[in-house]
Tab-separated table of C-alpha atoms in Angstrom:
chain	number	residue	atom	x	y	z
A	1196	MET	CA	1.215	30.370	-19.543
A	1197	THR	CA	2.600	26.922	-18.728
A	1198	PRO	CA	4.179	25.009	-21.629
A	1199	SER	CA	3.819	21.245	-21.457
A	1200	LEU	CA	5.308	18.191	-23.112
A	1201	THR	CA	4.584	14.478	-22.814
A	1202	ILE	CA	7.507	12.686	-21.130
A	1203	PRO	CA	6.986	9.547	-18.984
A	1204	GLN	CA	8.767	10.517	-15.702
A	1205	THR	CA	7.974	12.217	-12.397
A	1206	GLU	CA	10.255	14.678	-10.596
A	1207	SER	CA	9.625	18.089	-9.008
A	1208	PHE	CA	11.978	20.671	-7.550
A	1209	THR	CA	12.314	24.332	-6.623
A	1210	VAL	CA	15.500	26.344	-7.082
A	1211	GLY	CA	15.162	29.575	-5.133
A	1212	ASP	CA	12.274	31.289	-6.828
A	1213	VAL	CA	12.201	29.036	-9.899
A	1214	HIS	CA	9.948	25.979	-9.868
A	1215	ALA	CA	9.969	23.180	-12.415
A	1216	SER	CA	8.428	19.753	-12.394
A	1217	VAL	CA	8.106	16.620	-14.442
A	1218	LEU	CA	4.637	15.272	-13.870
A	1219	THR	CA	3.346	12.163	-15.564
A	1220	PRO	CA	2.383	12.586	-18.319
A	1221	SER	CA	3.615	16.160	-18.860
A	1222	PHE	CA	6.752	18.219	-18.295
A	1223	THR	CA	5.703	21.628	-16.985
A	1224	TYR	CA	7.656	24.764	-16.239
A	1225	GLY	CA	5.853	26.586	-13.448
A	1226	GLU	CA	5.474	30.285	-12.828
A	1227	LEU	CA	8.657	32.172	-12.049
A	1228	GLY	CA	8.627	34.143	-8.818
A	1229	LEU	CA	8.470	37.933	-8.760
A	1230	ASN	CA	12.120	38.172	-7.647
A	1231	VAL	CA	13.386	36.837	-10.984
A	1232	SER	CA	14.474	39.652	-13.279
A	1233	ARG	CA	13.074	39.854	-16.799
A	1234	PRO	CA	16.474	39.113	-18.483
A	1235	ARG	CA	16.985	36.010	-16.330
A	1236	ARG	CA	13.407	34.861	-16.858
A	1237	LEU	CA	13.869	35.226	-20.641
A	1238	LEU	CA	17.076	33.158	-20.538
A	1239	ILE	CA	15.430	30.409	-18.494
A	1240	MET	CA	12.366	30.359	-20.763
A	1241	SER	CA	14.612	30.231	-23.853
A	1242	ALA	CA	16.417	27.237	-22.320
A	1243	TYR	CA	13.063	25.622	-21.532
A	1244	ARG	CA	11.884	26.068	-25.140
A	1245	GLN	CA	15.116	24.536	-26.443
A	1246	LEU	CA	14.781	21.587	-24.045
A	1247	ARG	CA	11.161	21.131	-25.086
A	1248	ALA	CA	12.096	21.114	-28.786
A	1249	LEU	CA	14.904	18.633	-28.088
A	1250	ALA	CA	12.546	16.337	-26.169
A	1251	ILE	CA	10.175	16.330	-29.131
A	1252	ARG	CA	13.016	15.465	-31.556
A	1253	GLN	CA	14.724	12.819	-29.404
A	1254	ASN	CA	12.914	10.392	-27.184
A	1255	ALA	CA	16.033	8.872	-25.607
A	1256	ALA	CA	16.575	11.086	-22.552
A	1257	SER	CA	14.164	10.704	-19.665
A	1258	GLY	CA	11.908	13.434	-18.357
A	1259	ALA	CA	14.077	13.506	-15.232
A	1260	ALA	CA	17.084	14.386	-17.404
A	1261	TYR	CA	15.287	17.434	-18.831
A	1262	ALA	CA	14.148	18.499	-15.365
A	1263	ARG	CA	17.675	18.165	-13.950
A	1264	ILE	CA	19.211	20.222	-16.749
A	1265	LEU	CA	16.506	22.892	-16.366
A	1266	ARG	CA	17.205	22.983	-12.608
A	1267	LEU	CA	20.936	23.373	-13.284
A	1268	LEU	CA	20.355	26.145	-15.825
A	1269	GLY	CA	17.978	27.926	-13.450
A	1270	THR	CA	20.828	28.017	-10.944
A	1271	LEU	CA	23.611	28.992	-13.362
A	1272	LEU	CA	21.907	31.619	-15.513
A	1273	ALA	CA	22.032	35.207	-14.276
A	1274	ASP	CA	21.261	38.631	-15.716
A	1275	GLY	CA	23.482	39.270	-18.722
A	1276	ALA	CA	24.535	35.630	-19.092
A	1277	PRO	CA	25.224	34.356	-22.594
A	1278	THR	CA	22.364	32.447	-24.204
A	1279	PRO	CA	22.933	28.678	-23.998
A	1280	GLN	CA	22.559	26.463	-27.046
A	1281	ILE	CA	20.921	23.149	-26.211
A	1282	GLY	CA	20.945	19.969	-28.270
A	1283	SER	CA	21.615	16.254	-28.273
A	1284	ASN	CA	25.022	14.970	-27.233
A	1285	GLY	CA	24.736	12.301	-29.949
A	1286	GLU	CA	24.345	9.492	-27.429
A	1287	GLY	CA	20.788	10.128	-26.276
A	1288	GLY	CA	21.794	12.701	-23.658
A	1289	ILE	CA	21.597	16.490	-23.469
A	1290	LEU	CA	24.363	18.949	-24.408
A	1291	VAL	CA	24.297	22.609	-23.302
A	1292	GLU	CA	26.926	24.910	-24.771
A	1293	TRP	CA	28.039	28.524	-24.543
A	1294	LEU	CA	30.591	30.019	-26.968
A	1295	VAL	CA	31.848	33.579	-26.363
A	1296	ASN	CA	35.039	35.172	-27.771
A	1297	GLY	CA	37.121	31.997	-27.824
A	1298	GLN	CA	35.752	30.711	-24.515
A	1299	SER	CA	33.474	27.708	-24.317
A	1300	LEU	CA	31.487	26.089	-21.559
A	1301	THR	CA	29.850	22.724	-22.147
A	1302	ILE	CA	27.486	20.781	-19.918
A	1303	ASP	CA	26.975	17.190	-21.038
A	1304	TYR	CA	24.291	15.134	-19.314
A	1305	GLU	CA	25.869	11.780	-20.129
A	1306	ASP	CA	23.675	9.377	-18.234
A	1307	GLU	CA	21.061	9.327	-15.489
A	1308	THR	CA	23.531	10.110	-12.705
A	1309	GLU	CA	26.431	12.203	-14.072
A	1310	ILE	CA	26.821	15.636	-15.612
A	1311	LEU	CA	30.158	16.577	-17.211
A	1312	ILE	CA	31.099	20.275	-17.171
A	1313	VAL	CA	34.020	21.419	-19.350
A	1314	ALA	CA	35.294	24.974	-19.843
A	1315	SER	CA	38.047	26.053	-22.192
A	1316	ASP	CA	39.613	29.350	-23.136
A	1317	ARG	CA	40.989	29.692	-26.652
A	1318	GLY	CA	41.329	25.911	-26.965
A	1319	GLY	CA	43.086	25.338	-23.638
A	1320	LEU	CA	41.307	23.373	-20.942
A	1321	GLN	CA	40.297	25.706	-18.118
A	1322	PHE	CA	38.047	23.483	-16.018
A	1323	GLU	CA	36.676	19.936	-16.184
A	1324	VAL	CA	34.546	18.241	-13.563
A	1325	THR	CA	31.880	15.563	-13.294
A	1326	ILE	CA	29.050	16.197	-10.849
A	1327	THR	CA	26.193	13.955	-9.847
A	1328	ALA	CA	22.658	14.670	-11.008
A	1329	TRP	CA	21.887	15.538	-7.356
A	1330	TRP	CA	24.377	18.414	-7.003
A	1331	GLU	CA	23.909	21.154	-4.418
A	1332	HIS	CA	24.011	24.943	-4.907
A	1333	ARG	CA	27.156	25.370	-2.800
A	1334	ASP	CA	29.019	22.610	-4.624
A	1335	PRO	CA	32.439	24.078	-5.617
A	1336	ALA	CA	31.864	22.926	-9.217
A	1337	ILE	CA	28.592	24.893	-9.392
A	1338	VAL	CA	30.233	27.998	-7.893
A	1339	ALA	CA	33.142	27.723	-10.374
A	1340	THR	CA	30.752	27.237	-13.315
A	1341	ARG	CA	28.768	30.345	-12.283
A	1342	GLN	CA	32.025	32.323	-12.198
A	1343	ILE	CA	33.043	31.081	-15.650
A	1344	LEU	CA	29.644	32.152	-17.020
A	1345	ALA	CA	30.027	35.554	-15.329
A	1346	ASP	CA	33.458	35.946	-16.960
A	1347	MET	CA	31.968	34.969	-20.328
A	1348	SER	CA	29.174	37.509	-19.821
A	1349	SER	CA	31.690	40.340	-19.527
A	1350	GLY	CA	32.980	39.435	-23.004
A	1351	LEU	CA	29.610	39.682	-24.750
A	1352	ALA	CA	29.799	42.337	-27.452
A	1353	TYR	CA	26.414	41.651	-29.049
A	1354	PRO	CA	24.056	39.730	-26.756
A	1355	ILE	CA	21.240	37.840	-28.458
A	1356	PRO	CA	18.013	39.701	-27.731
A	1357	LEU	CA	15.329	37.459	-26.248
A	1358	ALA	CA	11.697	38.486	-26.491
């Protein structure tokens, strides 16, 4: 099953075994490879559904913005990761947020070229970095963000079941 959504942009990419593309005139999330575990696939599909709903509600962000955030989430999310909450940043961009036991991680797609990542622990700033929309998997900011999510995962008392 391939969900689709009308967004006027074109961009395609593959992240390991996850493929996503923005094809004029539809945004499609392709089949996940067999190496993706069920929990990870459910997290990625939940993120996709939230992005799709956001795109329907707000027409400000481009299709490329949704594809870039989905690519980033496909890289960051792992088995047991907290479920991200996705919404508008109030300025036409995309905000992704995790809140677990006093820790927070926020990804703010501010414009077409920059993504702000901020992590805090019990109100104190833990990590803040701006990456370009064309980040690479080995980028130290991506590695650090994965570690923060892994640390947050260990604090999950009652994970949200995804079906």
